[in-house]
Coordinates of N, CA and C and ligand atoms in Angstrom, one line a residue:
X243 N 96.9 117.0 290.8 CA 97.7 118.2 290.6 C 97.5 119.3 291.7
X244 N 96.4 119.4 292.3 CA 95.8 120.4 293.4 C 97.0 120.1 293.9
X245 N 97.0 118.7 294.8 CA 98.0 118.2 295.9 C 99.2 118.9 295.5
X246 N 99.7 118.4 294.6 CA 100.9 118.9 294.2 C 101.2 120.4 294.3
X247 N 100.7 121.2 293.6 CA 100.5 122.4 294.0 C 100.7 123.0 294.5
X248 N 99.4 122.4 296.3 CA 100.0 122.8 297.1 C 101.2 122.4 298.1
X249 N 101.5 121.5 297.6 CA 103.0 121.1 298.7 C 104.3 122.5 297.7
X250 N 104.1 122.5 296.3 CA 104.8 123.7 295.8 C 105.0 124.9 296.6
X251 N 103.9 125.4 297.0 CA 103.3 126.3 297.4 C 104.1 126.5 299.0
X252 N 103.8 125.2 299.7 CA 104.6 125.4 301.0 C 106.0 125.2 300.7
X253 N 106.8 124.9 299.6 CA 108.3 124.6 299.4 C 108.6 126.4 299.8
X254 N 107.6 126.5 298.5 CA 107.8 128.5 298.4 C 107.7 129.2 299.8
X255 N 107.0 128.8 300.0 CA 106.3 129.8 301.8 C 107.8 129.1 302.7
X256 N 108.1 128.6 302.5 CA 108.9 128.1 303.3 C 111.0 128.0 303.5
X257 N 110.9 128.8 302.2 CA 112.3 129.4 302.0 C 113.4 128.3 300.7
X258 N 112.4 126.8 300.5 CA 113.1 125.8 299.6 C 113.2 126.7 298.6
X259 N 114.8 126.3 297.9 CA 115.2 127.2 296.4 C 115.3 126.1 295.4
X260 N 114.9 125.1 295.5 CA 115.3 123.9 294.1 C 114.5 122.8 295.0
X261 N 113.6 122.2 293.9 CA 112.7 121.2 293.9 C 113.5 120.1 293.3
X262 N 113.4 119.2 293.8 CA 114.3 118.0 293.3 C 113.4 116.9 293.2
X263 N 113.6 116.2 291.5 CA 112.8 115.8 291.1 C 113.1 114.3 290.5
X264 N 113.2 113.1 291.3 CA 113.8 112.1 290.9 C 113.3 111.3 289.3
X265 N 113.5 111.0 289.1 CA 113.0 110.0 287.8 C 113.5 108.5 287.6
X266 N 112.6 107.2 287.4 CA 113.2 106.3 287.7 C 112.0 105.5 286.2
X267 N 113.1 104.7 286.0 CA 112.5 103.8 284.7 C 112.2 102.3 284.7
X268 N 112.4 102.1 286.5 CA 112.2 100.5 286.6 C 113.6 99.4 286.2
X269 N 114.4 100.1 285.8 CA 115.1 98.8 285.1 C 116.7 99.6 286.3
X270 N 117.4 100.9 285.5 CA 118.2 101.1 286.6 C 118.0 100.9 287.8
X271 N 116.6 101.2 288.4 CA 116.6 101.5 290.2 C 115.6 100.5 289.8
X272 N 115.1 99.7 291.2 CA 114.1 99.0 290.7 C 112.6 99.4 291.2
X273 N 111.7 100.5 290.6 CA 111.5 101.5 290.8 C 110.4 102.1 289.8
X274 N 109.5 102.3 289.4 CA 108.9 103.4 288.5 C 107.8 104.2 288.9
X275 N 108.5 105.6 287.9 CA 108.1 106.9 288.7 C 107.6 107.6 286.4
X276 N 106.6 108.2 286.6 CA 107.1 108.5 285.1 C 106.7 110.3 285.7
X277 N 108.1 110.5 285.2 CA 108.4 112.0 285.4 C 108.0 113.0 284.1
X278 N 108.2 113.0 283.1 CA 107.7 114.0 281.9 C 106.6 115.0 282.0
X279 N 105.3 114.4 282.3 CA 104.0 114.9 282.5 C 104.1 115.5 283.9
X280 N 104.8 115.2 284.8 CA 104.8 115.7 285.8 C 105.8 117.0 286.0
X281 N 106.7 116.5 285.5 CA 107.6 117.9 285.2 C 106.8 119.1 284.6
X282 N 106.7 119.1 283.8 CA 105.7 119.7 282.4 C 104.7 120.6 283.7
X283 N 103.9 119.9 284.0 CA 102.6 120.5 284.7 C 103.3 121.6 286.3
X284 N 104.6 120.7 286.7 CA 105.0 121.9 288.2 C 106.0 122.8 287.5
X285 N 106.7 122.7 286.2 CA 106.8 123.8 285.5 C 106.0 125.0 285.4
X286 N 105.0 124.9 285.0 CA 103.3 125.7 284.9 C 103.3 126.6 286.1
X287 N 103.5 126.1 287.2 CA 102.8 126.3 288.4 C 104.4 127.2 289.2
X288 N 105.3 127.0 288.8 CA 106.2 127.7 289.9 C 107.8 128.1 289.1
X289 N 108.9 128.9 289.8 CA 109.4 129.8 289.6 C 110.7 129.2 290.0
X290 N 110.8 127.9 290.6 CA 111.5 127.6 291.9 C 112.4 126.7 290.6
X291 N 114.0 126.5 291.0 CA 114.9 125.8 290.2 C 114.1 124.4 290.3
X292 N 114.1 124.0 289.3 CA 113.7 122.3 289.2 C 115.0 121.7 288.3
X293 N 115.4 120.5 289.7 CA 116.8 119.6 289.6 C 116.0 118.5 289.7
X294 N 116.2 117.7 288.1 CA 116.0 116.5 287.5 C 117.2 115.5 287.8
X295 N 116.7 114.5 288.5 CA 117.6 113.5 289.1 C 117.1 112.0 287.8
X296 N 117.4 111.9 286.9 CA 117.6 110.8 285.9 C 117.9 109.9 286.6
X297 N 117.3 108.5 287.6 CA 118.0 107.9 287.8 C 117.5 106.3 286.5
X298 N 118.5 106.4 285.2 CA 117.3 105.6 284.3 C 118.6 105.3 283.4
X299 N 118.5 104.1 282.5 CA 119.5 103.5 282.3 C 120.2 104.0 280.8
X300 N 119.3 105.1 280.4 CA 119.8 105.6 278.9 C 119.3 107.0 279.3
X301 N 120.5 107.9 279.9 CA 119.9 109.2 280.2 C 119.9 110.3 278.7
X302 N 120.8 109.7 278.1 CA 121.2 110.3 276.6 C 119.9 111.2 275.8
X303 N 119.1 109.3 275.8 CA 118.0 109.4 274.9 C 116.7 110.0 275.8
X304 N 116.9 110.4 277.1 CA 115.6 111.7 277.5 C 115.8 113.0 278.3
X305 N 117.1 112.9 277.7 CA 117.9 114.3 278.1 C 117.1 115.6 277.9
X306 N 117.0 115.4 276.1 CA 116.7 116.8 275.5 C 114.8 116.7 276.0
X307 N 114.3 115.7 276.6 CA 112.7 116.1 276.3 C 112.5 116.5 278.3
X308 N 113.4 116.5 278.8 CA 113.4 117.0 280.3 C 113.8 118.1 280.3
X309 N 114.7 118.9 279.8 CA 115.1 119.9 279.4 C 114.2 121.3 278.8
X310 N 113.2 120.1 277.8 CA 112.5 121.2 276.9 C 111.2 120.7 278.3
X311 N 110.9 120.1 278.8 CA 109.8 119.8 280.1 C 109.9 120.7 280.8
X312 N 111.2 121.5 281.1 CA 111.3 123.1 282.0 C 112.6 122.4 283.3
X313 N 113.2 121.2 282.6 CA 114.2 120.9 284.1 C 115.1 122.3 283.6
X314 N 116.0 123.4 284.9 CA 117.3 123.6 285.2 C 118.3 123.2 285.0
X315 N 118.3 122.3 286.1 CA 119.2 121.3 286.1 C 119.2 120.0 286.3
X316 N 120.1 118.9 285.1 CA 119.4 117.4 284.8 C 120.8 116.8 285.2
X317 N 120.7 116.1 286.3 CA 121.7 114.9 286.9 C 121.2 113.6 285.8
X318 N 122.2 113.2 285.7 CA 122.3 111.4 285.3 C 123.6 111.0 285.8
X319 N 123.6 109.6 286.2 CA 124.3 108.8 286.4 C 125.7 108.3 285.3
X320 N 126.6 108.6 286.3 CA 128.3 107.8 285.7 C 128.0 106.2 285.6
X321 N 127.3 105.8 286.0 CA 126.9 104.4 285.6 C 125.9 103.6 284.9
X322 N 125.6 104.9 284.2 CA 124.3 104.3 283.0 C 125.2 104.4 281.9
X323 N 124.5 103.9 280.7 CA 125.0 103.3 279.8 C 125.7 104.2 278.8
X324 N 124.9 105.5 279.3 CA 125.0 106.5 278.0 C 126.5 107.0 278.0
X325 N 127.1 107.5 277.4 CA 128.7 108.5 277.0 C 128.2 109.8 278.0
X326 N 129.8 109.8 278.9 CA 129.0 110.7 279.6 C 129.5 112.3 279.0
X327 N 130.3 112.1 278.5 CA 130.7 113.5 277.8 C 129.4 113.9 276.8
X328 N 129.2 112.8 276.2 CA 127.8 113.0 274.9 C 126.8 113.5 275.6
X329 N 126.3 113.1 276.8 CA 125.3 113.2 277.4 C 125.4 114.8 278.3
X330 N 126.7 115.0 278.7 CA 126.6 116.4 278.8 C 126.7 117.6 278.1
X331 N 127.1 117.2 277.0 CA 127.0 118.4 275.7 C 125.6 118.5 275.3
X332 N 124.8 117.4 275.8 CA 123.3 117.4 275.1 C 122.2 118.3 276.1
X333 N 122.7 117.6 277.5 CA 122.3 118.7 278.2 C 122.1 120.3 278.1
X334 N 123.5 120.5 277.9 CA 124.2 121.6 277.7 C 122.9 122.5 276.3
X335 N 123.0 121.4 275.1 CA 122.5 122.2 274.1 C 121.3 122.4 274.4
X336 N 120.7 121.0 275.1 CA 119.2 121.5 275.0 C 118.4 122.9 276.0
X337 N 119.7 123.1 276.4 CA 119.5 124.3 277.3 C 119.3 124.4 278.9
X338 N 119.1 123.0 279.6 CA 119.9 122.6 281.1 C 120.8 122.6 281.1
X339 N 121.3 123.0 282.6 CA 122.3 122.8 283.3 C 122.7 121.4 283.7
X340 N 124.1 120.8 283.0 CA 124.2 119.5 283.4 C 124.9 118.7 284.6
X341 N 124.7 117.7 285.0 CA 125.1 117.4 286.6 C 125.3 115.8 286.8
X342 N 126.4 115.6 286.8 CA 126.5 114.3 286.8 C 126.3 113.6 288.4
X343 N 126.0 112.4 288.5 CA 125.5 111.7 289.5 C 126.2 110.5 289.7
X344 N 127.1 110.0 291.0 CA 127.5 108.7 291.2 C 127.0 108.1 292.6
X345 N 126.7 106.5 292.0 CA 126.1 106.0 293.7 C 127.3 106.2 294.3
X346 N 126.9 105.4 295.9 CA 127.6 105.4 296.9 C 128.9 104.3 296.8
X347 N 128.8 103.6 296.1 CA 130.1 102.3 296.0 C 131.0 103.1 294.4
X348 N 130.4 104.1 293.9 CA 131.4 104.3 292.9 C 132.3 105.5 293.4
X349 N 133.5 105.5 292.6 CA 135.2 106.3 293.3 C 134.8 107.5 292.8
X350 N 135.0 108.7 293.4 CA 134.6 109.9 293.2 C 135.6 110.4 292.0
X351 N 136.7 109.5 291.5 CA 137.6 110.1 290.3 C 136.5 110.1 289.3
X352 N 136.0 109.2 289.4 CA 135.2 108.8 287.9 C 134.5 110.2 287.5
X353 N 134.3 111.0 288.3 CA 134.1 112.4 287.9 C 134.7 113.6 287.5
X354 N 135.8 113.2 288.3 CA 137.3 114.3 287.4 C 137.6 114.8 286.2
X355 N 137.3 113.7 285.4 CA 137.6 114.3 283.8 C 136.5 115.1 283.2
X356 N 135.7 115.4 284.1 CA 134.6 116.5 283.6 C 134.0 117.0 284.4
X357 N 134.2 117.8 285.6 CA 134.6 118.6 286.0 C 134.2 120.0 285.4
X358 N 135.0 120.0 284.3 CA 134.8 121.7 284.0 C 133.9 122.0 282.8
X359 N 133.1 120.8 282.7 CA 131.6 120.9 281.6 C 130.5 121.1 282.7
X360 N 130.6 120.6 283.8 CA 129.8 120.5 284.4 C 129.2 121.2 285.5
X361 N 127.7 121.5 285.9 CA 127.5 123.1 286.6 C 127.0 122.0 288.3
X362 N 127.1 120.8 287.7 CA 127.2 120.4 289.3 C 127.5 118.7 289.5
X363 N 127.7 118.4 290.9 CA 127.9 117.0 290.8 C 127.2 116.5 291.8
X364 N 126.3 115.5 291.7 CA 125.5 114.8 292.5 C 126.1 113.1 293.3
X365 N 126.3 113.7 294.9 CA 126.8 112.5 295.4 C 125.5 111.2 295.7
X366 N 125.4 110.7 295.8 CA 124.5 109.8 296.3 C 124.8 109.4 297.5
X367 N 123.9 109.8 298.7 CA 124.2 109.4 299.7 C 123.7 108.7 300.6
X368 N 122.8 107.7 299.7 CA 122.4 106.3 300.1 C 122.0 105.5 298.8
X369 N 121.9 104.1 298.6 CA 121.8 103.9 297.3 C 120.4 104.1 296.4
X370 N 120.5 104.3 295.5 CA 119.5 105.2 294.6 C 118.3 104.4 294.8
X371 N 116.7 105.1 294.4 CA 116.2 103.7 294.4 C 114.6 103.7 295.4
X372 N 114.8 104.0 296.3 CA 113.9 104.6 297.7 C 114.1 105.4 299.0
X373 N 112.7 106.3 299.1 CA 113.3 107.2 299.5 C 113.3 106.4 301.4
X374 N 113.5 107.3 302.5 CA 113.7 107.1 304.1 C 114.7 106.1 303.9
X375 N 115.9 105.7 303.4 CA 117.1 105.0 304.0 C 118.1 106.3 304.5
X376 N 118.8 105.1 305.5 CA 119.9 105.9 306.6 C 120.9 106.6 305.7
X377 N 121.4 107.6 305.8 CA 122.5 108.2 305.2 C 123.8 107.4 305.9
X378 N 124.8 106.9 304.5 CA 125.7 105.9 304.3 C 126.9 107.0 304.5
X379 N 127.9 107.1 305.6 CA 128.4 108.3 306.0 C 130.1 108.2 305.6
X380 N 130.5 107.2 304.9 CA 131.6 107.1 304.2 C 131.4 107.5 302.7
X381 N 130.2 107.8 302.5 CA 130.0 109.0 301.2 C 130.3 110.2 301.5
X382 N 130.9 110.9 302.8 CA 131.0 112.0 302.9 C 132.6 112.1 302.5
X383 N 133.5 111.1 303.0 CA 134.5 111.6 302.0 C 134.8 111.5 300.5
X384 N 134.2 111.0 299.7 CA 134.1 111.5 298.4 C 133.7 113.0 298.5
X385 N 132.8 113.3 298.5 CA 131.9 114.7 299.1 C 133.5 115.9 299.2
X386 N 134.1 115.0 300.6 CA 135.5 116.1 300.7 C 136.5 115.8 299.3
X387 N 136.3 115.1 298.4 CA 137.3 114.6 297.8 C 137.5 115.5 296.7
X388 N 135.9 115.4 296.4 CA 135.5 116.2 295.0 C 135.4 117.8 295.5
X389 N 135.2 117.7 296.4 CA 135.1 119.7 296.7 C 136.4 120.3 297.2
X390 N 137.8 119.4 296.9 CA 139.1 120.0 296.9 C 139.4 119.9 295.5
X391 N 139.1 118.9 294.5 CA 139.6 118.6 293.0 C 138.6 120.0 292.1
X392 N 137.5 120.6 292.8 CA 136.7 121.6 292.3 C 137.4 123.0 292.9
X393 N 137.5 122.4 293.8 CA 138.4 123.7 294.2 C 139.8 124.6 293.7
X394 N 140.5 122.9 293.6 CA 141.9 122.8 292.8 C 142.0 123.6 291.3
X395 N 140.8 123.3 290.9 CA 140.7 123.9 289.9 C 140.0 124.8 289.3
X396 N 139.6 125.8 290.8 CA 139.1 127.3 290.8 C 137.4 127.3 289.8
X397 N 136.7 126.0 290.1 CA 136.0 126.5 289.0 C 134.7 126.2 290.3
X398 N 133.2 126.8 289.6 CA 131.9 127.9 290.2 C 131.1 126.4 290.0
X399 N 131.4 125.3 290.7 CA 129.9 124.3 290.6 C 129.8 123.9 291.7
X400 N 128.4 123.4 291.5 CA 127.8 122.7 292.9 C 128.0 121.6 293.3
X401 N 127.7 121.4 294.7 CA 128.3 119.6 295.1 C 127.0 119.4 295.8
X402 N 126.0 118.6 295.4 CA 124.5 118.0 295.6 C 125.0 116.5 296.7
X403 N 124.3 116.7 297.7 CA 124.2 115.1 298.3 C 122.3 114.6 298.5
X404 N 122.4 113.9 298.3 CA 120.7 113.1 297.9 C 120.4 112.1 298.9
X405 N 120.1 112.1 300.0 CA 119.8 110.7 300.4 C 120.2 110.6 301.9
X406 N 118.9 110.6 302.9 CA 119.0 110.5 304.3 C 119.8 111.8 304.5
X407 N 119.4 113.1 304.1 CA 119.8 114.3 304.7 C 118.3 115.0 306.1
X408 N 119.4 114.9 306.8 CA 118.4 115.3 308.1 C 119.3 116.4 308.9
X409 N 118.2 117.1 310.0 CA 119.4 117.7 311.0 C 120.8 117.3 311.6
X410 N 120.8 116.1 311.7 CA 122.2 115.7 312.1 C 123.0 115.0 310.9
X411 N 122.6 114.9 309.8 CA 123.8 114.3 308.7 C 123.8 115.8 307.7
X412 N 123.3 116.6 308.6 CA 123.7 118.0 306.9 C 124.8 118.5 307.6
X413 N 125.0 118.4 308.9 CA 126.4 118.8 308.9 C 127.7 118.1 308.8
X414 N 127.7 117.0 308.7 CA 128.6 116.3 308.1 C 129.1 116.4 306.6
X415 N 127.5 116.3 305.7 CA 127.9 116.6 304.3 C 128.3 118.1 303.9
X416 N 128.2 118.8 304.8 CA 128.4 120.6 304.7 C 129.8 121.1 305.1
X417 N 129.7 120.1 306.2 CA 131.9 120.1 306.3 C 132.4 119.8 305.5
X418 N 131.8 118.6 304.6 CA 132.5 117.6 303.6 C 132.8 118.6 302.6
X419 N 131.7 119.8 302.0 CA 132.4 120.7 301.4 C 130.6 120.4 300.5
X420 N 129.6 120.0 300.7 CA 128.5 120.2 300.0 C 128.1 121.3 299.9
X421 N 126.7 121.7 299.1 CA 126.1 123.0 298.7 C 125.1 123.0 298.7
X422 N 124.5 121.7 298.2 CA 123.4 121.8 298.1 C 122.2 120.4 298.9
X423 N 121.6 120.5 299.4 CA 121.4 119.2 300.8 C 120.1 119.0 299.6
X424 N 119.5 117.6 299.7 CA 118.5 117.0 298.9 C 117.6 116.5 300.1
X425 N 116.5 116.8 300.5 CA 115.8 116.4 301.8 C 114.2 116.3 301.3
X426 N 113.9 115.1 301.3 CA 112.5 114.5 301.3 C 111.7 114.4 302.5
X427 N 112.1 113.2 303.1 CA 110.7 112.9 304.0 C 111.2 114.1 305.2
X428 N 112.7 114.1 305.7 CA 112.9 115.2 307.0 C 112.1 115.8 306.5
X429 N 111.6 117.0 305.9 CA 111.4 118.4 305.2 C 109.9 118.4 305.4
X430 N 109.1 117.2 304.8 CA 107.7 116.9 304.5 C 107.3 116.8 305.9
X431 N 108.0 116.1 306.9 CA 107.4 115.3 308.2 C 108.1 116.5 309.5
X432 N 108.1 117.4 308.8 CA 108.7 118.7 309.8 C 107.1 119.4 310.2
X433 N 107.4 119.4 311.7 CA 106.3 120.5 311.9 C 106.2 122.0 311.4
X434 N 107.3 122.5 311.3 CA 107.4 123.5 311.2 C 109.3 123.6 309.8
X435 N 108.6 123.3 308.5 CA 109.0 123.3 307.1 C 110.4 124.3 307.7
X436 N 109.9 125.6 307.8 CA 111.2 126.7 307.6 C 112.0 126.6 308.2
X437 N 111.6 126.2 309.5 CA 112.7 125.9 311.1 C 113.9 124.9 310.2
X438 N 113.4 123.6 310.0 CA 114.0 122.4 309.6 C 114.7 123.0 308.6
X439 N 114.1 123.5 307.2 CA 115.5 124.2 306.2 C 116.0 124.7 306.8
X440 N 116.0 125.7 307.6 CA 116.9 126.4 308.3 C 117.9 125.8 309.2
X441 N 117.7 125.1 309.8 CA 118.5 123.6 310.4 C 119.5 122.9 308.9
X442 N 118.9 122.7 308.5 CA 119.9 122.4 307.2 C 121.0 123.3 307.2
X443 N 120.4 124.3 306.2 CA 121.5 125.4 305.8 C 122.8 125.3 306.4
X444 N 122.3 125.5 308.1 CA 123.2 125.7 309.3 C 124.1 124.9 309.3
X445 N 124.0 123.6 308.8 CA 125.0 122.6 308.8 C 124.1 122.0 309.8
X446 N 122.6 121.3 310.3 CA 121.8 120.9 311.3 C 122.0 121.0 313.1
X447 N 122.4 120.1 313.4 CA 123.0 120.4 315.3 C 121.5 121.0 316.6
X448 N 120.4 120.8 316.0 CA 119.8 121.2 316.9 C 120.2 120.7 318.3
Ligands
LIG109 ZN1 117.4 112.2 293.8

C-alpha cells in the first residue's frame, strides 16, 4: 500500500485528475487483477476521481459493491453478458457515474440507444486485456462517430479512449472528438510526469 500511495501522490503532484482503475476477472480478458480491496484502500488515501474500468463478464452482479468501494465513475462492457440498460440504472442507483465501454472490433451504434443515461463512453483503443499494446488507429473513427451522435444530441458526457495513448496518438483521439486520454505505462515511464500530461492535454506533437 506504501507503493501505492506513493505513485497516488505523484498522480496528484503532477496535475492527473482521474485514476483509472482496470478490473479483470480472468474469464472476460484473459487476465486477473482483483480490484475491491484495492479500490477500498486508494479510496482512503485520495480525493482524485476514481474511473472503474469492469473489464469482467457479469458487470451487473459487482456494480453496486464498486460503487459503494468509492468508484465515481464505473465503465462495463457492451459485450458482457449483463443488460446493459439494467446495469446502468444500477450504477446510477448505487450512486456512480455510469460508462459504457466497447472493444475495438465492436460498431460504435451499439451505444446509441443509451446515450442519454449515460455520463460517459469508453472507447477501447487497443484490445482489452494488457497493458503496452500499440494503439489500433481505426478506433479513432468510432471516437469521431460517437462525439457527433453526442453532440447531435446536445447532451454533457465524456468520450474516454483506453489503450496505447502516448504523445503522438492523443492527438488523433482529441481530434476524433475525445475528452478524456487513459495513459499507463507513457505517464509512469515519463521523466518528467507533468511535462508528458501536459503533452497529452495539448493533443501531444512534441
Ligand atoms: Zn481500462
Amino acid at each position: 500500500m506504501l507503493n501505492l500511495e506513493n505513485e497516488i501522490r505523484k498522480l496528484e503532484k503532477n496535475g492527473i485528475d482521474m485514476l483509472h482503475f482496470d478490473v479483470m476477472d480472468g474469464v472476460f480478458v484473459n487476465n486477473i487483477t482483483y480490484g475491491l480491496p484495492i479500490l477500498e484502500s486508494v479510496r482512503k488515501v485520495t480525493g482524485l476521481t476514481l474511473d472503474v474500468h469492469l473489464m469482467i463478464t457479469d458487470p451487473l452482479k459487482y456494480a453496486e459493491r464498486f460503487a459503494k468501494a468509492g468508484a465515481d465513475y464505473i465503465s462495463f462492457h457492451a459485450e458482457s453478458v449483463s443488460d446493459i440498460g439494467e446495469t446502468i440504472d444500477t450504477i446510477r442507483k448505487s450512486g456512480a457515474k455510469p460508462a459504457l465501454a466497447i472493444k475495438p472490433a465492436t460498431p460504435a451504434d451499439i451505444v446509441y440507444p443509451y446515450l442519454e443515461k449515460l455520463d460517459m463512453v469508453l472507447v477501447m483503443t487497443v484490445e482489452p486485456g494488457f497493458g503496452g499494446q500499440s494503439f489500433i488507429p481505426e478506433t479513432a473513427d468510432k471516437v469521431r462517430l460517437i462525439r457527433q451522435r453526442i453532440d447531435e444530441l446536445g447532451l454533457d458526457i465524456r468520450l474516454e479512449v483506453d489503450g496505447g495513448i502516448n504523445s503522438e496518438t492523443a492527438s488523433i483521439v482529441t481530434d476524433a472528438g475525445s475528452d478524456v486520454l487513459v495513459s499507463g505505462s507513457y505517464l509512469f515511464r515519463a521523466d518528467d510526469m507533468a511535462e508528458a500530461a501536459r503533452l497529452l492535454r495539448e493533443g501531444g506533437s512534441c
